[in-house]
XYZ file of N, CA and C in Angstrom:
474
model
N 20.922 36.438 -57.509
C 20.075 37.072 -56.508
C 19.457 36.041 -55.569
N 19.147 34.856 -56.037
C 18.511 33.869 -55.185
C 19.440 33.422 -54.062
N 20.752 33.362 -54.299
C 21.699 33.015 -53.236
C 21.710 34.101 -52.176
N 21.681 35.351 -52.592
C 21.647 36.469 -51.637
C 20.367 36.440 -50.820
N 19.252 36.196 -51.475
C 17.976 36.131 -50.775
C 17.974 34.978 -49.785
N 18.489 33.829 -50.193
C 18.565 32.679 -49.291
C 19.425 32.995 -48.081
N 20.542 33.682 -48.294
C 21.416 34.069 -47.190
C 20.692 35.009 -46.241
N 19.956 35.968 -46.774
C 19.215 36.907 -45.934
C 18.149 36.196 -45.120
N 17.411 35.298 -45.748
C 16.366 34.569 -45.032
C 16.955 33.652 -43.970
N 18.092 33.037 -44.263
C 18.762 32.201 -43.271
C 19.223 33.042 -42.089
N 19.732 34.231 -42.361
C 20.144 35.142 -41.289
C 18.965 35.487 -40.396
N 17.825 35.784 -40.992
C 16.626 36.090 -40.211
C 16.206 34.904 -39.356
N 16.228 33.705 -39.919
C 15.825 32.511 -39.169
C 16.769 32.225 -38.010
N 18.062 32.378 -38.229
C 19.026 32.140 -37.154
C 18.877 33.165 -36.034
N 18.633 34.405 -36.397
C 18.437 35.426 -35.381
C 17.198 35.124 -34.554
N 16.152 34.634 -35.180
C 14.936 34.273 -34.450
C 15.211 33.159 -33.461
N 16.021 32.180 -33.863
C 16.334 31.060 -32.985
C 17.108 31.498 -31.764
N 18.038 32.422 -31.957
C 18.931 32.829 -30.884
C 18.289 33.840 -29.950
N 17.359 34.621 -30.423
C 16.899 35.769 -29.654
C 15.858 35.471 -28.585
N 15.410 34.249 -28.426
C 14.468 33.921 -27.350
C 13.169 34.685 -27.485
N 12.436 34.436 -28.535
C 11.226 35.180 -28.846
C 10.187 35.044 -27.749
N 9.489 36.141 -27.463
C 8.525 36.166 -26.366
C 7.285 36.938 -26.783
N 6.368 37.126 -25.843
C 5.114 37.824 -26.096
C 5.299 39.292 -26.423
N 4.300 39.882 -27.049
C 4.378 41.263 -27.510
C 4.509 42.243 -26.367
N 5.312 43.244 -26.611
C 5.512 44.326 -25.666
C 5.536 45.619 -26.479
N 4.454 45.922 -27.122
C 4.434 47.045 -28.047
C 3.717 48.264 -27.498
N 3.505 48.311 -26.197
C 2.835 49.480 -25.632
C 3.825 50.594 -25.314
N 5.107 50.380 -25.540
C 6.146 51.374 -25.283
C 6.900 51.685 -26.573
N 7.462 52.881 -26.607
C 8.326 53.255 -27.729
C 9.692 52.611 -27.555
N 10.381 52.417 -28.675
C 11.715 51.833 -28.683
C 12.617 52.628 -29.623
N 13.894 52.663 -29.302
C 14.894 53.341 -30.124
C 16.151 52.488 -30.122
N 16.887 52.462 -31.226
C 18.114 51.691 -31.207
C 18.935 51.785 -32.468
N 20.172 51.288 -32.376
C 21.091 51.263 -33.518
C 20.962 49.969 -34.315
N 21.438 50.004 -35.549
C 21.507 48.782 -36.354
C 22.674 48.852 -37.331
N 23.061 47.685 -37.806
C 24.007 47.563 -38.913
C 23.242 46.933 -40.058
N 23.659 47.238 -41.270
C 22.925 46.754 -42.433
C 23.888 46.368 -43.546
N 23.400 45.529 -44.422
C 24.153 45.165 -45.621
C 23.224 45.318 -46.818
N 23.680 46.073 -47.812
C 22.914 46.288 -49.030
C 23.472 45.365 -50.114
N 22.637 44.463 -50.611
C 23.075 43.464 -51.576
C 23.432 44.062 -52.928
N 22.760 45.116 -53.337
C 22.947 45.643 -54.682
C 24.193 46.503 -54.821
N 24.567 47.225 -53.770
C 25.801 48.010 -53.824
C 26.949 47.287 -53.128
N 26.652 46.146 -52.500
C 27.654 45.321 -51.835
C 28.411 46.123 -50.770
N 27.655 46.860 -49.933
C 28.252 47.709 -48.891
C 27.500 47.541 -47.581
N 28.239 47.772 -46.487
C 27.645 47.793 -45.158
C 27.248 49.217 -44.807
N 26.338 49.329 -43.860
C 25.906 50.629 -43.388
C 25.562 50.575 -41.911
N 25.351 51.751 -41.341
C 24.924 51.877 -39.959
C 23.690 52.766 -39.937
N 22.910 52.647 -38.883
C 21.712 53.466 -38.807
C 21.046 53.364 -37.464
N 19.848 53.897 -37.424
C 19.053 53.883 -36.204
C 17.584 53.860 -36.588
N 16.760 53.393 -35.652
C 15.320 53.319 -35.879
C 14.591 53.673 -34.594
N 13.345 54.073 -34.759
C 12.453 54.413 -33.654
C 11.128 53.712 -33.911
N 10.558 53.123 -32.876
C 9.229 52.508 -32.986
C 8.305 53.196 -31.994
N 7.198 53.739 -32.498
C 6.232 54.436 -31.653
C 4.858 53.810 -31.882
N 4.270 53.188 -30.851
C 2.943 52.580 -31.019
C 1.894 53.631 -31.400
N 1.069 53.300 -32.411
C -0.019 54.193 -32.807
C -1.375 53.516 -32.669
N -1.394 52.205 -32.658
C -2.617 51.409 -32.476
C -2.171 50.009 -32.069
N -3.138 49.182 -31.693
C -2.812 47.818 -31.299
C -2.107 47.097 -32.454
N -0.889 46.638 -32.234
C -0.058 45.922 -33.210
C 0.488 46.805 -34.326
N 0.270 48.113 -34.289
C 0.729 49.007 -35.348
C 1.654 50.061 -34.758
N 2.817 50.269 -35.417
C 3.804 51.229 -34.936
C 4.258 52.138 -36.066
N 4.490 53.416 -35.734
C 5.179 54.321 -36.642
C 6.656 53.981 -36.507
N 7.360 53.813 -37.630
C 8.688 53.207 -37.622
C 9.654 53.978 -38.525
N 10.056 55.193 -38.127
C 11.046 55.915 -38.928
C 12.440 55.330 -38.697
N 13.290 55.408 -39.728
C 14.660 54.916 -39.593
C 15.589 55.698 -40.513
N 16.874 55.521 -40.267
C 17.922 56.207 -41.015
C 19.039 55.210 -41.297
N 19.591 55.239 -42.508
C 20.728 54.401 -42.873
C 21.794 55.267 -43.527
N 23.041 55.049 -43.131
C 24.184 55.703 -43.769
C 25.083 54.593 -44.295
N 25.265 54.551 -45.609
C 26.034 53.475 -46.247
C 27.492 53.861 -46.327
N 28.381 52.940 -46.015
C 29.821 53.176 -45.978
C 30.407 52.950 -47.372
N 30.215 53.942 -48.238
C 30.679 53.868 -49.619
C 32.093 54.437 -49.715
N 32.820 54.049 -50.772
C 34.218 54.455 -50.937
C 34.367 55.946 -51.224
N 33.527 56.474 -52.076
C 33.621 57.888 -52.449
C 32.237 58.517 -52.359
N 32.179 59.759 -51.938
C 30.899 60.446 -51.825
C 30.118 59.982 -50.614
N 28.814 60.114 -50.683
C 27.954 59.702 -49.563
C 26.690 59.058 -50.103
N 26.126 58.183 -49.300
C 24.867 57.530 -49.642
C 24.111 57.299 -48.346
N 22.924 57.877 -48.255
C 22.118 57.712 -47.046
C 20.646 57.671 -47.416
N 19.861 57.144 -46.470
C 18.418 57.012 -46.711
C 17.656 57.276 -45.425
N 16.487 57.870 -45.558
C 15.544 58.005 -44.446
C 14.264 57.275 -44.851
N 13.619 56.671 -43.862
C 12.412 55.898 -44.095
C 11.326 56.347 -43.124
N 10.123 56.460 -43.600
C 8.953 56.754 -42.767
C 7.965 55.617 -43.009
N 7.971 54.634 -42.110
C 7.225 53.404 -42.317
C 6.181 53.167 -41.242
N 5.272 52.246 -41.543
C 4.370 51.677 -40.547
C 4.712 50.200 -40.436
N 4.833 49.733 -39.197
C 5.191 48.341 -38.909
C 4.012 47.682 -38.219
N 3.587 46.527 -38.740
C 2.461 45.791 -38.172
C 2.957 44.462 -37.619
N 2.701 44.224 -36.334
C 3.050 42.946 -35.702
C 1.925 41.957 -35.967
N 2.302 40.797 -36.484
C 1.295 39.786 -36.790
C 0.634 39.310 -35.500
N -0.647 39.046 -35.604
C -1.404 38.606 -34.445
C -1.597 37.098 -34.509
N -2.125 36.556 -33.466
C -2.341 35.118 -33.422
C -1.484 34.498 -32.339
N -1.650 33.241 -32.162
C -0.970 32.508 -31.095
C 0.544 32.571 -31.258
N 1.189 33.445 -30.482
C 2.639 33.509 -30.457
C 3.317 34.119 -31.663
N 2.625 34.853 -32.512
C 3.228 35.431 -33.710
C 3.681 36.874 -33.545
N 3.569 37.479 -32.371
C 3.866 38.903 -32.214
C 5.333 39.238 -32.460
N 6.213 38.266 -32.487
C 7.637 38.501 -32.761
C 7.907 38.747 -34.246
N 6.929 38.466 -35.101
C 7.069 38.636 -36.543
C 6.327 39.900 -36.975
N 6.961 40.705 -37.827
C 6.301 41.923 -38.294
C 6.529 42.135 -39.784
N 5.652 42.926 -40.369
C 5.743 43.332 -41.769
C 5.436 44.819 -41.830
N 5.816 45.451 -42.925
C 5.510 46.867 -43.031
C 5.836 47.446 -44.379
N 5.518 48.727 -44.480
C 5.742 49.461 -45.710
C 5.756 50.947 -45.397
N 6.289 51.716 -46.324
C 6.292 53.157 -46.144
C 7.131 53.852 -47.194
N 7.491 55.078 -46.891
C 8.214 55.958 -47.805
C 9.715 55.867 -47.555
N 10.487 55.829 -48.643
C 11.945 55.855 -48.584
C 12.443 57.031 -49.409
N 13.413 57.761 -48.860
C 14.106 58.797 -49.616
C 15.596 58.483 -49.520
N 16.222 58.216 -50.662
C 17.639 57.886 -50.723
C 18.375 59.022 -51.424
N 19.484 59.458 -50.821
C 20.281 60.546 -51.376
C 21.716 60.090 -51.569
N 22.237 60.304 -52.770
C 23.628 60.000 -53.094
C 24.322 61.308 -53.437
N 25.525 61.479 -52.903
C 26.266 62.704 -53.160
C 27.715 62.414 -53.487
N 28.314 63.340 -54.191
C 29.726 63.228 -54.539
C 30.084 64.255 -55.580
N 31.319 64.731 -55.522
C 31.781 65.681 -56.530
C 31.020 66.988 -56.521
N 30.486 67.398 -55.378
C 29.789 68.669 -55.275
C 28.325 68.647 -55.656
N 27.781 67.488 -56.010
C 26.358 67.419 -56.347
C 25.727 66.234 -55.630
N 24.396 66.244 -55.588
C 23.674 65.122 -54.991
C 22.364 64.896 -55.734
N 21.874 63.657 -55.642
C 20.592 63.307 -56.226
C 19.788 62.540 -55.195
N 18.491 62.712 -55.250
C 17.600 61.992 -54.346
C 16.563 61.232 -55.139
N 16.180 60.068 -54.596
C 15.104 59.282 -55.180
C 14.115 58.935 -54.077
N 12.847 59.019 -54.416
C 11.793 58.657 -53.483
C 11.181 57.341 -53.938
N 10.910 56.470 -52.965
C 10.356 55.179 -53.318
C 9.556 54.567 -52.191
N 9.249 53.298 -52.355
C 8.419 52.547 -51.431
C 9.263 51.472 -50.747
N 9.129 51.348 -49.429
C 9.748 50.271 -48.663
C 8.755 49.136 -48.488
N 9.234 47.924 -48.562
C 8.486 46.734 -48.173
C 9.445 45.928 -47.310
N 9.017 45.520 -46.108
C 9.937 44.814 -45.231
C 9.221 43.792 -44.364
N 10.027 42.868 -43.850
C 9.566 41.864 -42.896
C 10.705 41.628 -41.923
N 10.350 41.374 -40.676
C 11.398 41.162 -39.693
C 10.936 40.345 -38.514
N 11.908 40.048 -37.680
C 11.671 39.318 -36.442
C 12.303 40.107 -35.315
N 11.662 40.063 -34.148
C 12.180 40.802 -33.003
C 11.823 40.080 -31.717
N 12.824 39.859 -30.901
C 12.571 39.346 -29.566
C 11.958 40.479 -28.759
N 10.931 40.192 -28.001
C 10.289 41.231 -27.198
C 10.506 40.978 -25.706
N 11.497 40.216 -25.376
C 11.814 39.880 -23.986
C 12.753 40.942 -23.411
N 12.463 41.424 -22.211
C 13.338 42.386 -21.540
C 13.211 43.793 -22.084
N 14.170 44.631 -21.729
C 14.143 46.035 -22.147
C 14.959 46.310 -23.396
N 15.818 45.368 -23.793
C 16.611 45.491 -25.013
C 16.242 44.324 -25.914
N 15.758 44.639 -27.106
C 15.227 43.629 -28.021
C 16.093 43.513 -29.269
N 16.765 42.379 -29.487
C 17.456 42.184 -30.766
C 16.440 41.963 -31.886
N 16.800 42.398 -33.083
C 15.912 42.184 -34.224
C 16.730 42.000 -35.496
N 16.105 41.431 -36.512
C 16.679 41.308 -37.853
C 15.557 41.574 -38.851
N 15.937 42.159 -39.981
C 14.924 42.606 -40.928
C 15.442 42.487 -42.359
N 14.553 42.113 -43.262
C 14.829 42.106 -44.696
C 13.971 43.195 -45.322
N 14.587 44.052 -46.135
C 13.881 45.216 -46.689
C 14.156 45.330 -48.180
N 13.106 45.605 -48.919
C 13.229 45.938 -50.325
C 12.799 47.377 -50.524
N 13.537 48.106 -51.334
C 13.204 49.491 -51.653
C 12.920 49.551 -53.146
N 11.728 50.007 -53.491
C 11.310 50.096 -54.883
C 11.311 51.569 -55.279
N 12.300 51.937 -56.113
C 12.383 53.281 -56.679
C 13.167 53.176 -57.978
N 13.729 54.253 -58.480
C 14.473 54.207 -59.733
C 15.669 53.268 -59.693
N 16.241 53.065 -58.508
C 17.380 52.152 -58.318
C 17.004 51.160 -57.221
N 16.030 50.325 -57.477
C 15.517 49.392 -56.472
C 16.639 48.552 -55.880
N 16.490 48.233 -54.591
C 17.546 47.541 -53.875
C 16.971 46.680 -52.759
N 17.787 45.762 -52.264
C 17.408 44.935 -51.118
C 18.512 45.008 -50.080
N 18.120 44.867 -48.833
C 19.091 44.918 -47.745
C 18.603 44.088 -46.570
N 19.535 43.715 -45.718
C 19.220 43.029 -44.478
C 19.878 43.836 -43.364
N 19.204 43.927 -42.231
C 19.779 44.657 -41.106
C 19.512 43.913 -39.813
N 20.327 44.197 -38.832
C 20.171 43.619 -37.496
C 20.576 44.671 -36.489
N 19.869 44.703 -35.377
C 20.179 45.707 -34.384
C 19.468 45.453 -33.077
N 19.404 46.497 -32.285
C 18.779 46.440 -30.976
C 17.714 47.512 -30.885
N 16.615 47.191 -30.244
C 15.588 48.159 -29.905
C 15.567 48.269 -28.383
N 15.789 49.462 -27.877
C 15.858 49.705 -26.443
C 14.553 50.366 -26.010
N 13.889 49.781 -25.012
C 12.617 50.300 -24.537
C 12.815 51.663 -23.895
N 12.004 52.628 -24.294
C 12.025 53.962 -23.705
C 10.969 54.029 -22.606
N 11.271 54.627 -21.501
C 10.327 54.699 -20.387
C 10.402 53.466 -19.529
N 9.482 53.381 -18.565
C 9.473 52.275 -17.615
C 8.540 51.172 -18.075
N 8.872 49.942 -17.701
C 8.008 48.782 -18.008
C 6.849 48.755 -17.062
């Protein structure tokens, strides 16, 4: 697990270097696609997220993931709060937590588990399209970790 964690953290650091981090632009909502990798099931997934400002440095952050499994289906919805760190130039870094519901289906039946998300990420806030990368842990009956990267597209006018 430590090699996987190191790889995820290195991915986050490299994305931060490349993305040209800038000052906070959290007064607008954002929507965008992402790709993800789940370390515990060793599968890639696709999804989308929405960021809606609710207070200074705080955003409502729902997201959806669909995992590309061989048989059946595996998907998750998240209802999170994302907090952008404050201080001199730290607005590109965020942390958060919230509710996760994961559903697995196959063979005519499905099961769902509810749990807690804990995550940290980096996001360039330059321009109208913001690249980001995130490391997420889900704590439930089948706890898991994942890394994702995607784009957040500013909704409305700057």
